[in-house]
């Protein structure tokens, strides 16, 4: 099998931290990338779940008054009608 080279840019601290963690497992960065890509090729998916963070909900936002709640809900204050 012919090998090819991949070049990636990552934060230096991330590289150092990951290298130390992988070395403790007896792996290099190249080994870890090879394992990841092999698993992706076999399973046709990432070996972990990625999620998009949810938009803030009304219950997670600070409100000081009923007017704030109605504004967040897209309503107008009934007392203004």
Short mmCIF file of N, CA and C in Angstrom, two decimals, residues 7-72:
data_model
loop_
_atom_site.label_atom_id
_atom_site.label_comp_id
_atom_site.label_asym_id
_atom_site.label_seq_id
_atom_site.Cartn_x
_atom_site.Cartn_y
_atom_site.Cartn_z
N UNK A 7 -1.19 17.22 5.73
CA UNK A 7 -0.73 18.36 6.51
C UNK A 7 -1.95 19.04 7.12
N UNK A 8 -1.90 19.29 8.42
CA UNK A 8 -3.00 19.99 9.08
C UNK A 8 -2.42 21.08 9.98
N UNK A 9 -3.21 22.11 10.22
CA UNK A 9 -2.81 23.18 11.14
C UNK A 9 -3.67 23.08 12.38
N UNK A 10 -3.00 23.02 13.52
CA UNK A 10 -3.70 23.00 14.80
C UNK A 10 -2.94 23.86 15.79
N UNK A 11 -3.60 24.24 16.84
CA UNK A 11 -3.00 25.03 17.90
C UNK A 11 -1.83 24.24 18.52
N UNK A 12 -0.72 24.93 18.78
CA UNK A 12 0.47 24.27 19.31
C UNK A 12 0.20 23.60 20.66
N UNK A 13 -0.56 24.27 21.52
CA UNK A 13 -0.88 23.68 22.83
C UNK A 13 -1.71 22.41 22.68
N UNK A 14 -2.65 22.43 21.73
CA UNK A 14 -3.47 21.24 21.48
C UNK A 14 -2.58 20.08 21.02
N UNK A 15 -1.65 20.37 20.12
CA UNK A 15 -0.74 19.34 19.62
C UNK A 15 0.07 18.74 20.77
N UNK A 16 0.61 19.59 21.63
CA UNK A 16 1.41 19.11 22.75
C UNK A 16 0.58 18.28 23.73
N UNK A 17 -0.60 18.78 24.08
CA UNK A 17 -1.47 18.07 25.02
C UNK A 17 -1.90 16.71 24.45
N UNK A 18 -2.30 16.70 23.18
CA UNK A 18 -2.73 15.46 22.55
C UNK A 18 -1.56 14.49 22.43
N UNK A 19 -0.39 14.99 22.07
CA UNK A 19 0.80 14.13 21.94
C UNK A 19 1.13 13.45 23.27
N UNK A 20 1.05 14.21 24.36
CA UNK A 20 1.32 13.64 25.69
C UNK A 20 0.31 12.56 26.04
N UNK A 21 -0.97 12.85 25.80
CA UNK A 21 -2.02 11.88 26.12
C UNK A 21 -1.86 10.62 25.28
N UNK A 22 -1.57 10.80 24.00
CA UNK A 22 -1.40 9.65 23.11
C UNK A 22 -0.15 8.85 23.46
N UNK A 23 0.93 9.54 23.82
CA UNK A 23 2.17 8.85 24.21
C UNK A 23 1.93 7.94 25.41
N UNK A 24 1.08 8.40 26.33
CA UNK A 24 0.74 7.59 27.50
C UNK A 24 0.01 6.31 27.09
N UNK A 25 -0.62 6.34 25.91
CA UNK A 25 -1.31 5.16 25.38
C UNK A 25 -0.44 4.38 24.42
N UNK A 26 0.80 4.85 24.22
CA UNK A 26 1.71 4.18 23.29
C UNK A 26 1.46 4.54 21.83
N UNK A 27 0.83 5.67 21.59
CA UNK A 27 0.49 6.10 20.23
C UNK A 27 1.15 7.43 19.90
N UNK A 28 1.34 7.67 18.61
CA UNK A 28 1.78 8.97 18.11
C UNK A 28 0.57 9.68 17.53
N UNK A 29 0.74 10.96 17.20
CA UNK A 29 -0.34 11.68 16.52
C UNK A 29 -0.69 11.00 15.20
N UNK A 30 0.33 10.57 14.47
CA UNK A 30 0.08 9.87 13.20
C UNK A 30 -0.72 8.60 13.41
N UNK A 31 -0.37 7.83 14.46
CA UNK A 31 -1.14 6.62 14.77
C UNK A 31 -2.60 6.95 15.02
N UNK A 32 -2.85 7.99 15.82
CA UNK A 32 -4.22 8.36 16.17
C UNK A 32 -5.01 8.79 14.94
N UNK A 33 -4.40 9.58 14.07
CA UNK A 33 -5.08 10.01 12.85
C UNK A 33 -5.36 8.80 11.96
N UNK A 34 -4.40 7.89 11.87
CA UNK A 34 -4.58 6.67 11.06
C UNK A 34 -5.74 5.84 11.60
N UNK A 35 -5.81 5.68 12.93
CA UNK A 35 -6.91 4.93 13.55
C UNK A 35 -8.25 5.61 13.24
N UNK A 36 -8.30 6.93 13.41
CA UNK A 36 -9.53 7.68 13.14
C UNK A 36 -9.97 7.50 11.69
N UNK A 37 -9.07 7.71 10.75
CA UNK A 37 -9.44 7.62 9.33
C UNK A 37 -9.82 6.20 8.93
N UNK A 38 -9.17 5.20 9.51
CA UNK A 38 -9.53 3.81 9.23
C UNK A 38 -10.95 3.52 9.70
N UNK A 39 -11.26 3.97 10.90
CA UNK A 39 -12.61 3.76 11.44
C UNK A 39 -13.67 4.48 10.60
N UNK A 40 -13.38 5.71 10.18
CA UNK A 40 -14.31 6.45 9.32
C UNK A 40 -14.52 5.71 8.00
N UNK A 41 -13.44 5.22 7.41
CA UNK A 41 -13.55 4.51 6.13
C UNK A 41 -14.38 3.23 6.27
N UNK A 42 -14.20 2.52 7.36
CA UNK A 42 -14.93 1.26 7.57
C UNK A 42 -16.40 1.51 7.89
N UNK A 43 -16.65 2.45 8.81
CA UNK A 43 -18.02 2.67 9.29
C UNK A 43 -18.80 3.72 8.51
N UNK A 44 -18.10 4.49 7.66
CA UNK A 44 -18.73 5.55 6.87
C UNK A 44 -19.40 6.60 7.76
N UNK A 45 -18.80 6.85 8.91
CA UNK A 45 -19.29 7.88 9.82
C UNK A 45 -18.18 8.20 10.81
N UNK A 46 -18.34 9.32 11.52
CA UNK A 46 -17.41 9.64 12.59
C UNK A 46 -17.65 8.68 13.76
N UNK A 47 -16.61 8.30 14.47
CA UNK A 47 -16.79 7.35 15.58
C UNK A 47 -17.27 8.00 16.87
N UNK A 48 -17.85 9.17 16.76
CA UNK A 48 -18.42 9.87 17.90
C UNK A 48 -19.51 10.78 17.37
N UNK A 49 -20.40 11.20 18.25
CA UNK A 49 -21.54 12.02 17.85
C UNK A 49 -21.19 13.50 17.92
N UNK A 50 -21.54 14.23 16.88
CA UNK A 50 -21.40 15.68 16.87
C UNK A 50 -22.78 16.29 16.99
N UNK A 51 -22.88 17.33 17.82
CA UNK A 51 -24.17 17.99 18.00
C UNK A 51 -24.00 19.49 17.80
N UNK A 52 -25.01 20.10 17.20
CA UNK A 52 -25.05 21.55 17.08
C UNK A 52 -25.67 22.08 18.36
N UNK A 53 -25.03 23.04 19.01
CA UNK A 53 -25.63 23.59 20.23
C UNK A 53 -27.01 24.17 19.96
N UNK A 54 -27.92 23.95 20.89
CA UNK A 54 -29.27 24.49 20.74
C UNK A 54 -29.25 25.99 20.96
N UNK A 55 -30.15 26.66 20.28
CA UNK A 55 -30.31 28.11 20.49
C UNK A 55 -30.82 28.33 21.90
N UNK A 56 -30.48 29.45 22.50
CA UNK A 56 -30.99 29.72 23.85
C UNK A 56 -32.51 29.68 23.88
N UNK A 57 -33.03 29.12 24.92
CA UNK A 57 -34.49 29.08 25.07
C UNK A 57 -34.93 30.17 26.01
N UNK A 58 -36.21 30.45 25.98
CA UNK A 58 -36.76 31.49 26.85
C UNK A 58 -36.47 31.17 28.31
N UNK A 59 -36.56 29.90 28.68
CA UNK A 59 -36.34 29.54 30.08
C UNK A 59 -34.89 29.71 30.50
N UNK A 60 -33.97 29.74 29.54
CA UNK A 60 -32.57 29.91 29.91
C UNK A 60 -32.12 31.36 29.88
N UNK A 61 -33.03 32.27 29.53
CA UNK A 61 -32.71 33.69 29.47
C UNK A 61 -33.24 34.39 30.71
N UNK A 62 -32.46 35.34 31.19
CA UNK A 62 -32.89 36.12 32.36
C UNK A 62 -33.95 37.13 31.93
N UNK A 63 -35.02 37.15 32.68
CA UNK A 63 -36.07 38.13 32.44
C UNK A 63 -36.37 38.86 33.74
N UNK A 64 -36.67 40.14 33.61
CA UNK A 64 -36.95 40.96 34.79
C UNK A 64 -38.42 41.31 34.93
N UNK A 65 -39.19 41.07 33.87
CA UNK A 65 -40.60 41.46 33.94
C UNK A 65 -41.42 40.62 32.97
N UNK A 66 -42.73 40.72 33.12
CA UNK A 66 -43.64 40.06 32.19
C UNK A 66 -43.46 40.62 30.79
N UNK A 67 -43.17 41.92 30.68
CA UNK A 67 -42.94 42.52 29.37
C UNK A 67 -41.77 41.84 28.66
N UNK A 68 -40.71 41.53 29.41
CA UNK A 68 -39.56 40.83 28.82
C UNK A 68 -39.97 39.45 28.30
N UNK A 69 -40.78 38.75 29.07
CA UNK A 69 -41.24 37.43 28.64
C UNK A 69 -42.07 37.54 27.37
N UNK A 70 -43.00 38.48 27.35
CA UNK A 70 -43.84 38.65 26.16
C UNK A 70 -43.01 39.05 24.95
N UNK A 71 -42.01 39.91 25.17
CA UNK A 71 -41.14 40.32 24.07
C UNK A 71 -40.40 39.11 23.51
N UNK A 72 -39.87 38.25 24.38
CA UNK A 72 -39.16 37.06 23.94
C UNK A 72 -40.08 36.10 23.19
#
